[in-house]
Tab-separated table of C-alpha atoms in Angstrom:
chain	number	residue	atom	x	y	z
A	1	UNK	CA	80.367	75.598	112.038
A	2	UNK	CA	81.314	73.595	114.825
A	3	UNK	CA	82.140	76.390	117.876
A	4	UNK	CA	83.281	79.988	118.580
A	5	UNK	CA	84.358	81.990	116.131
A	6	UNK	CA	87.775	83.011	118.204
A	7	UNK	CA	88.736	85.649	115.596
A	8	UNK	CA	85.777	87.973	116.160
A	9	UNK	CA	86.555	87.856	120.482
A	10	UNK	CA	87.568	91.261	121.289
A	11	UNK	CA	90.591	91.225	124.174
A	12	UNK	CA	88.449	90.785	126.884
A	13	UNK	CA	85.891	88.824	125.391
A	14	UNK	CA	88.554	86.120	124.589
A	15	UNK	CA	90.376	86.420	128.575
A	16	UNK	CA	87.209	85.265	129.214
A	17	UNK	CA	86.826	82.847	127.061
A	18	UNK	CA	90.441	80.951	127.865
A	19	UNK	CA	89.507	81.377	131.681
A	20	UNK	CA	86.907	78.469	131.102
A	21	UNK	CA	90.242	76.628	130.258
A	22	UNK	CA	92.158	78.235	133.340
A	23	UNK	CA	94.401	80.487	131.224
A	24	UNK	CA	95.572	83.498	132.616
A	25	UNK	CA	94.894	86.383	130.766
A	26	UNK	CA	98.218	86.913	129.238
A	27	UNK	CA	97.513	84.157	127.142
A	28	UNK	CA	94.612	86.628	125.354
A	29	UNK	CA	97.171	88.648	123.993
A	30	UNK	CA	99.447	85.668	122.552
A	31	UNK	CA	96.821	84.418	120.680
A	32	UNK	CA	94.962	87.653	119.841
A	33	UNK	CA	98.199	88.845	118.238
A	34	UNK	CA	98.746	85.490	116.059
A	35	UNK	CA	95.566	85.578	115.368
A	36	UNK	CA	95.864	88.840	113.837
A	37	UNK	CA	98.790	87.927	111.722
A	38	UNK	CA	96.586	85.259	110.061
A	39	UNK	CA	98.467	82.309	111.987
A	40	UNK	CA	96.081	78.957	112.518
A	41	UNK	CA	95.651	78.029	116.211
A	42	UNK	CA	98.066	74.836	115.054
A	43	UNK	CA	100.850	77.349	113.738
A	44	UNK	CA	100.860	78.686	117.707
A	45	UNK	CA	103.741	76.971	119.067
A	46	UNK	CA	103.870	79.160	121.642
A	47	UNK	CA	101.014	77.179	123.092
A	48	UNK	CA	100.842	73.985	124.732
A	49	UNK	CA	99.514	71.191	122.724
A	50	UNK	CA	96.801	70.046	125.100
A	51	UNK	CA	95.733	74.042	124.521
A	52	UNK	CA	96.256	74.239	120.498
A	53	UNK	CA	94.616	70.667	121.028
A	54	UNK	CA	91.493	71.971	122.365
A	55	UNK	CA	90.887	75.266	120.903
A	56	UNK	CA	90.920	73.480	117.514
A	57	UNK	CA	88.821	71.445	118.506
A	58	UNK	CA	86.088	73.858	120.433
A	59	UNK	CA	86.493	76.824	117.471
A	60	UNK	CA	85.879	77.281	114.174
A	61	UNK	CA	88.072	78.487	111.496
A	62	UNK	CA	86.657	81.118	109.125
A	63	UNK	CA	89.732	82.353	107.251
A	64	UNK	CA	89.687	83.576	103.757
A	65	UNK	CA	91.271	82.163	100.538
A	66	UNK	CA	92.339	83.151	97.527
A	67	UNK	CA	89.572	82.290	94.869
A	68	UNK	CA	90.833	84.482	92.239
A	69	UNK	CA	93.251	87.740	92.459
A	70	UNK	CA	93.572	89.739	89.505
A	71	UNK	CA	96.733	92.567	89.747
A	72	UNK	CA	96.432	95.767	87.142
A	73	UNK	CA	99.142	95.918	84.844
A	74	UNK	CA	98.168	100.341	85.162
A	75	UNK	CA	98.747	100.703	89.187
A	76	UNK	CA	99.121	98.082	90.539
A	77	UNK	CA	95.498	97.671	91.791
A	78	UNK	CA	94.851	93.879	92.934
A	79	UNK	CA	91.362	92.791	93.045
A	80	UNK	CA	90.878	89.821	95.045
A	81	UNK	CA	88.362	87.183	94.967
A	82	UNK	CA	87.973	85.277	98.695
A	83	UNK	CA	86.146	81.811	98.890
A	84	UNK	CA	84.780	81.737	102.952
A	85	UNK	CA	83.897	78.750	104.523
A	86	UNK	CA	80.564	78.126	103.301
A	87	UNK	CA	81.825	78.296	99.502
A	88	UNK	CA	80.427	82.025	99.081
A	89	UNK	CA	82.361	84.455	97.794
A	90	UNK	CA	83.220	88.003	98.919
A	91	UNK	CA	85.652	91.082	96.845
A	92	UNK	CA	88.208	93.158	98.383
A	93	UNK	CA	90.146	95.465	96.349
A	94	UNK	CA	93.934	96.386	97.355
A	95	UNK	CA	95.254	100.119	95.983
A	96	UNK	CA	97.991	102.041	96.484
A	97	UNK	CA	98.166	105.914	97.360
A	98	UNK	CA	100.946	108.411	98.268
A	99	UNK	CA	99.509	108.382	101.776
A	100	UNK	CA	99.759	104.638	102.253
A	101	UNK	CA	98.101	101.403	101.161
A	102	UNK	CA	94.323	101.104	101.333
A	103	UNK	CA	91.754	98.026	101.274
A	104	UNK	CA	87.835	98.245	100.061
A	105	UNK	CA	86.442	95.785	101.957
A	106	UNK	CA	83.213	93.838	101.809
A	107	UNK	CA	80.401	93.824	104.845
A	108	UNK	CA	78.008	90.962	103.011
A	109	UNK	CA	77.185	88.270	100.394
A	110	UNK	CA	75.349	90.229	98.176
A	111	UNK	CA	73.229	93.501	98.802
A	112	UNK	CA	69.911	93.627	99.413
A	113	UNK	CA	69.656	97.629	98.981
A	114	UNK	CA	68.754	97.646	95.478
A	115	UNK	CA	70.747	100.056	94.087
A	116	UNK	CA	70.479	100.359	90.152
A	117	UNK	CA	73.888	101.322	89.520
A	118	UNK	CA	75.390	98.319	91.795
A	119	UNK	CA	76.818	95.116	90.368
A	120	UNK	CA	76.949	94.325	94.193
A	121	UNK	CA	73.436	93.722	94.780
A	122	UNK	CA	72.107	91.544	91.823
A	123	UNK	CA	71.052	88.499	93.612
A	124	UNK	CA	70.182	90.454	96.521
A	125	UNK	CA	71.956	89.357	99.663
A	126	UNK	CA	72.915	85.955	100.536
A	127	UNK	CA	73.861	86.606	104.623
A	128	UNK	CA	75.888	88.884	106.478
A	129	UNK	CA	79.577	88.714	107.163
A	130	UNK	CA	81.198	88.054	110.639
A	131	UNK	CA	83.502	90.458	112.361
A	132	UNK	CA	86.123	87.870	111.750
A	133	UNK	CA	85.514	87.660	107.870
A	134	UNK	CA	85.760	91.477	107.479
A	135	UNK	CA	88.922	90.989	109.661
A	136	UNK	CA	90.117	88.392	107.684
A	137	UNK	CA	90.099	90.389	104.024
A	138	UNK	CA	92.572	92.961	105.733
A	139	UNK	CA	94.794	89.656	107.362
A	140	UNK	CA	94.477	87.966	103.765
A	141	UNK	CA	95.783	90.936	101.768
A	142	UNK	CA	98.104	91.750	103.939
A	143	UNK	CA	99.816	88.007	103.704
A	144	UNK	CA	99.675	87.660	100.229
A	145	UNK	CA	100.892	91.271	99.269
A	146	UNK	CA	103.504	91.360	101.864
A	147	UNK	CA	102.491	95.201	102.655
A	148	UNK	CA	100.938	96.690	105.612
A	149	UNK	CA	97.279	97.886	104.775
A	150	UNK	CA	97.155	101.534	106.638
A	151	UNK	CA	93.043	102.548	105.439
A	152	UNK	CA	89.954	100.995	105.395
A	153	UNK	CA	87.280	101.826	103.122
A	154	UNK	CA	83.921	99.625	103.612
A	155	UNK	CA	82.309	100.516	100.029
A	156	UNK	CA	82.780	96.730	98.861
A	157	UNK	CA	79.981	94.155	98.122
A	158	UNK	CA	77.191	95.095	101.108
A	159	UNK	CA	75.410	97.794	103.149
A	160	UNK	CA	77.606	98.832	106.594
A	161	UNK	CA	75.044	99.675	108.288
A	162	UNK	CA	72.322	96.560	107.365
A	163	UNK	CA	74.557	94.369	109.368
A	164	UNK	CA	75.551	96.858	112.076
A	165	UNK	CA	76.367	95.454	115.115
A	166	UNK	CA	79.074	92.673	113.431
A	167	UNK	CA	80.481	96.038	111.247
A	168	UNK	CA	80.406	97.570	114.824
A	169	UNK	CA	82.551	94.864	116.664
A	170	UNK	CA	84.836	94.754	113.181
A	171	UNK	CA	85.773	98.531	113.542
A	172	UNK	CA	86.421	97.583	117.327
A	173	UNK	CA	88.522	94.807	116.631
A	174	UNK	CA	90.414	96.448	113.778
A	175	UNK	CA	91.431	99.244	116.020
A	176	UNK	CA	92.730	97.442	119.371
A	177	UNK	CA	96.461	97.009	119.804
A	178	UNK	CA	97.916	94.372	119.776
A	179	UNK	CA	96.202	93.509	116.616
A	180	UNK	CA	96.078	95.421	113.405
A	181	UNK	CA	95.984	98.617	115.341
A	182	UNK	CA	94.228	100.812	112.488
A	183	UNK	CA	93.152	104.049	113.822
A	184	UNK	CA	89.360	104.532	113.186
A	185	UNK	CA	90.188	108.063	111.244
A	186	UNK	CA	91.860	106.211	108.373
A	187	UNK	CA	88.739	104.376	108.093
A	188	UNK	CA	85.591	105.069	105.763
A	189	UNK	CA	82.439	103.725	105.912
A	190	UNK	CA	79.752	103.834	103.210
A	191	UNK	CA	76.143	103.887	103.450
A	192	UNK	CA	73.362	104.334	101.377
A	193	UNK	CA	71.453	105.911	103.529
A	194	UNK	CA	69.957	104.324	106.725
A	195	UNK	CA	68.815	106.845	108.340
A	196	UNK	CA	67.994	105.662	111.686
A	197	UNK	CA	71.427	103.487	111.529
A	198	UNK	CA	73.487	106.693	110.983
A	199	UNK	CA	71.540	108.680	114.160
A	200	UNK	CA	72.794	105.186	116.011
A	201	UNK	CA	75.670	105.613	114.715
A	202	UNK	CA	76.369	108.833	115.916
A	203	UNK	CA	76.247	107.864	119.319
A	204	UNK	CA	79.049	105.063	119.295
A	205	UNK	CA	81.276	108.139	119.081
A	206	UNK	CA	83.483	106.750	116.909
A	207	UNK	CA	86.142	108.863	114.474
A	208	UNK	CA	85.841	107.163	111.218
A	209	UNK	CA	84.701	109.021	108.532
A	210	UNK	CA	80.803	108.385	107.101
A	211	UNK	CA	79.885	108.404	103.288
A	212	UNK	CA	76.752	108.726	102.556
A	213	UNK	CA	75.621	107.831	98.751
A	214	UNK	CA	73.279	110.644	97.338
A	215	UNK	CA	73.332	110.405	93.683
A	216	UNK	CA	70.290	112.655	93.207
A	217	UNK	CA	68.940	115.861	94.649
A	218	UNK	CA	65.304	115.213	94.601
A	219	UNK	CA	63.798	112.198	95.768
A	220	UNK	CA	61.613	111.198	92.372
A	221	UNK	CA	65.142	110.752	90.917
A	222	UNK	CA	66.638	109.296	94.127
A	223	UNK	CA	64.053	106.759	94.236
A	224	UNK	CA	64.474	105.618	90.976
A	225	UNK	CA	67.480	104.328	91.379
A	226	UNK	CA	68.011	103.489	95.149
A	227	UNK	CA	65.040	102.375	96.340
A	228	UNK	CA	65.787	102.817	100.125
A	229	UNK	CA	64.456	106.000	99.183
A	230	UNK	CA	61.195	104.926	99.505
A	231	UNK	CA	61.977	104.195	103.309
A	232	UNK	CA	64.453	106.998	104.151
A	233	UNK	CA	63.954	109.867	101.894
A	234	UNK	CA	66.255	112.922	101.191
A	235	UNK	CA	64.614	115.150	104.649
A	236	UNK	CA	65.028	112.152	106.578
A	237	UNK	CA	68.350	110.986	105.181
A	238	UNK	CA	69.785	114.584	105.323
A	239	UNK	CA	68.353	115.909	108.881
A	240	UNK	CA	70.197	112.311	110.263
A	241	UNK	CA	73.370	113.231	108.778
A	242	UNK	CA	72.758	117.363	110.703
A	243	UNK	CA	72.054	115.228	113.701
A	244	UNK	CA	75.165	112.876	112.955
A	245	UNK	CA	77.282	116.041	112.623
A	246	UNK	CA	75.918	117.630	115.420
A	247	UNK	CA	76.651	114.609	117.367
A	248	UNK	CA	80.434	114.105	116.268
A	249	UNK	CA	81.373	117.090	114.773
A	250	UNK	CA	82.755	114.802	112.091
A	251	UNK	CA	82.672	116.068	108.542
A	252	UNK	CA	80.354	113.937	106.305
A	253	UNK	CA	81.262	112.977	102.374
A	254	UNK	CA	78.368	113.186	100.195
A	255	UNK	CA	78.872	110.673	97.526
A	256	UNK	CA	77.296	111.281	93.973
A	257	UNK	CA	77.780	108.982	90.796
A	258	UNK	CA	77.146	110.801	87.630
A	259	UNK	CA	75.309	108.769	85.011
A	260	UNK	CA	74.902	110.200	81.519
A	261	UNK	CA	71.696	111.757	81.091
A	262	UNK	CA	70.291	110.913	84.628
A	263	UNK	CA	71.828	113.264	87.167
A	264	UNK	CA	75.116	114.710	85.327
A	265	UNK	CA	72.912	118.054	83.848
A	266	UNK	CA	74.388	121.642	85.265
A	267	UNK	CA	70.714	122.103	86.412
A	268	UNK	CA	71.452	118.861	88.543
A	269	UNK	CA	74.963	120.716	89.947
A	270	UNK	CA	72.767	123.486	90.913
A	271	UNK	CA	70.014	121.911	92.470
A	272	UNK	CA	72.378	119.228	94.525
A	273	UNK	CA	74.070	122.634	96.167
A	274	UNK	CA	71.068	124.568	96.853
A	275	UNK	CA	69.866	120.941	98.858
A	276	UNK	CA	73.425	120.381	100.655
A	277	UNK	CA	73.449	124.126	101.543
A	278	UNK	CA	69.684	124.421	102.631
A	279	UNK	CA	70.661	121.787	105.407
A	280	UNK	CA	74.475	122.031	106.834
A	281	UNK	CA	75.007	125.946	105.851
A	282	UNK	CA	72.923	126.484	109.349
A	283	UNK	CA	74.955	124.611	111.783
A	284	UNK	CA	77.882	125.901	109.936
A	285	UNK	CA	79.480	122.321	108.390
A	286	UNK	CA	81.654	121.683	106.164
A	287	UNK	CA	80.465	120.062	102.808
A	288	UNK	CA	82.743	117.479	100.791
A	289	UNK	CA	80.985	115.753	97.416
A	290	UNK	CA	83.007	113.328	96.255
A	291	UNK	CA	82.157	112.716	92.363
A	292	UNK	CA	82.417	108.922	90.727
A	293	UNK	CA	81.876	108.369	87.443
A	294	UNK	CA	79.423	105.591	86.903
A	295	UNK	CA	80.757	101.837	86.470
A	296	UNK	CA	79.355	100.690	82.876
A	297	UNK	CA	77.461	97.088	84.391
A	298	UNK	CA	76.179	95.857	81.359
A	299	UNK	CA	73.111	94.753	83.222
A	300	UNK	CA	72.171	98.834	84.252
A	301	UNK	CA	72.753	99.886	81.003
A	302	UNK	CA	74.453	103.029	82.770
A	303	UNK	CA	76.656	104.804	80.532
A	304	UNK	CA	79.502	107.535	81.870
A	305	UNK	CA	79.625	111.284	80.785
A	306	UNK	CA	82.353	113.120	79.166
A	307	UNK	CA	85.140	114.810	80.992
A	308	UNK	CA	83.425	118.128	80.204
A	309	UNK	CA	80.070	117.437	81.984
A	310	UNK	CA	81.796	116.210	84.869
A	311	UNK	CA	84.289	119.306	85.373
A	312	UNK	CA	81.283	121.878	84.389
A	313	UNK	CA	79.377	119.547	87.204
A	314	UNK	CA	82.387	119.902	90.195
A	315	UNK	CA	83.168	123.678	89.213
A	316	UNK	CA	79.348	124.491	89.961
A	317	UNK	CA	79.802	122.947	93.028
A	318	UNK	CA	82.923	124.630	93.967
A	319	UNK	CA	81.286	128.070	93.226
A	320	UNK	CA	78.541	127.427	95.974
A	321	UNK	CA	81.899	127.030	98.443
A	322	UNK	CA	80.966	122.935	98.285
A	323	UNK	CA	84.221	120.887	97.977
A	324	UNK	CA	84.271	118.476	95.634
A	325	UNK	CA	86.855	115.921	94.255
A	326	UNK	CA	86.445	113.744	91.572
A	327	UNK	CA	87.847	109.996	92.701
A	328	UNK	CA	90.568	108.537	91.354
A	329	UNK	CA	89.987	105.078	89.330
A	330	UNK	CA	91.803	102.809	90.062
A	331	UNK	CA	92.783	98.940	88.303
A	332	UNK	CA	90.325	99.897	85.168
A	333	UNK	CA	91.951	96.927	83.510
A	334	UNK	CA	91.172	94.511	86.022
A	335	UNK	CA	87.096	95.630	86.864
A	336	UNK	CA	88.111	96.932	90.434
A	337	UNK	CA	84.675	98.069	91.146
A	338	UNK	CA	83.105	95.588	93.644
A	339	UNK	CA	80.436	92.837	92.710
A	340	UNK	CA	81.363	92.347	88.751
A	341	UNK	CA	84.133	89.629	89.816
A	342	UNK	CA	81.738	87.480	92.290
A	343	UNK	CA	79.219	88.176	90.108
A	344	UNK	CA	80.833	85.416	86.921
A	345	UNK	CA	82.251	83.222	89.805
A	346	UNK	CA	79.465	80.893	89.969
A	347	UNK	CA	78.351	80.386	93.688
A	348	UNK	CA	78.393	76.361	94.799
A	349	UNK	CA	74.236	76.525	94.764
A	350	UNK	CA	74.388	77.750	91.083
């Protein structure tokens, strides 16, 4: 890379930056703008040459392209495959709701967490992404569909909150006008469970909403398939999300993938609402479960339950007074969940 990464400057981080050229700062919000709308520093004719000129030549360019894009014949889904600039590759995954059109976006190469049921994190994680290259899945998407993406969810290839202060700057940058302008409550953010990232977290006061992945109620079964566990188990996982609560006043989603045989028993219904209960009945918050049925990787050997199990598991749920929905899948026929499409793209070290 051969200089600043211009599309990760917030506003006033990139007034700055054009003073060292003598701009004045009106010229932050021309270019932050195009920048946003995916335009190259060349495209801005707005600007002078000598000033197109230079910033070429002091920035780099980390845009996105189109590796692979595969659109669901069922929905409508498109799952896209981006090639950055170093060759990796990253998924996003483009679906459309009543309530507008949403993007699952990706945070990292690769995962280091661990998680069994992940195609994400085979291959562990390769480096983090840059403000700009989150930034740039939303831009991307939005140019080659031709529709304005209104919701974020960050459940793509990647842990949020491993690579926190770049997903930090990203939700800034995302939300300024000017550019994308996406409020921060259509935004979701997925973590496995970093405990002492979510208490930080909690303190950037920011309205998004936080989904924390359970998947078991105990932490013998936890641990066995997420190993951050080991580090952060259920007490300290669940008193950070009171404290997050407490902090925000911002309703947490517990998510909770049934696998046959694993976690999907009625005993296991019962159990996970005695735990959820035990620690957010006292400060009086609300509890949301959101159920996912387990992606069949061939490499997990995970294998789905029936529709029975599942609606015996969210009823028992719903009797404790715990809300729970069962999410929607989306582009079946095209393998939307994230890390199965990177995963037979062969990287450029491979």
């Amino acid at each position: 890379m051969k200089g600043t990464d211009i599309r990760s400057l917030l506003p006033q981080e990139l007034e700055a930056f054009l003073a060292e050229y003598g701009e004045p700062k009106y010229r932050a919000k021309q270019i932050f703008s195009r920048l946003a709308a995916g335009d190259a520093i060349s495209e801005m004719t707005n600007l002078s040459k000598s000033l197109r000129e230079k910033l070429d030549s002091d920035c780099e360019d980390r845009s996105l392209k189109v590796e692979k894009k595969l659109v669901s014949a069922l929905d409508g889904t498109v799952k896209y495959l981006f090639r950055l600039c170093d060759g990796e590759c990253i998924e996003s995954v483009f679906m459309k709701y009543k309530h507008g059109n949403t993007l699952c976006i990706s945070c990292q190469v690769g995962c280091r967490m661990g998680c069994r049921f992940c195609a994400s994190t085979i291959g562990g994680r390769i480096r983090n992404l840059e403000p700009s290259e989150m930034l740039g899945q939303i831009i991307a998407a939005q140019k080659d569909t031709g529709e304005r993406v209104s919701n974020i969810v960050m459940m793509g290839i990647g842990e949020p909150l491993d690579n926190y202060e770049n997903v930090k700057k990203f939700l800034q940058l995302v939300n300024c006008e000017g550019g994308l302008n996406i409020g921060y409550r259509h935004i979701s953010l997925s973590t496995c469970g970093l405990a002492d990232k979510i208490r930080l977290l909690a303190h950037e006061q920011l309205p998004i909403t936080l989904s924390v992945s359970l998947h078991a109620s105990n932490n013998e079964a936890r641990s066995a398939i997420m190993p951050i566990n080991n580090k952060y188990d259920i007490d300290a996982l669940l008193s950070a999300c009171v404290y997050y609560y407490s902090e925000t006043k911002r309703r947490i989603s517990f998510e909770y993938t049934l696998i046959s045989g694993k976690n999907d028993s009625e005993n296991d219904a019962r159990s996970l609402s005695s735990l959820l209960k035990s620690y957010f009945d006292k400060i009086g918050a609300p509890i949301h479960v959101n159920l996912i049925r387990v992606n069949e990787v061939k490499e997990t050997g995970f294998k789905r339950g029936d529709k029975e199990s599942i609606t015996r598991f969210a009823q028992i749920l719903e009797k404790a007074g715990i809300t729970a929905t069962l999410r929607r899948r989306l582009g079946t026929d095209v393998n939307a969940a994230c890390g199965q499409l990177r995963r037979n793209t062969a990287s450029p070290r491979e």
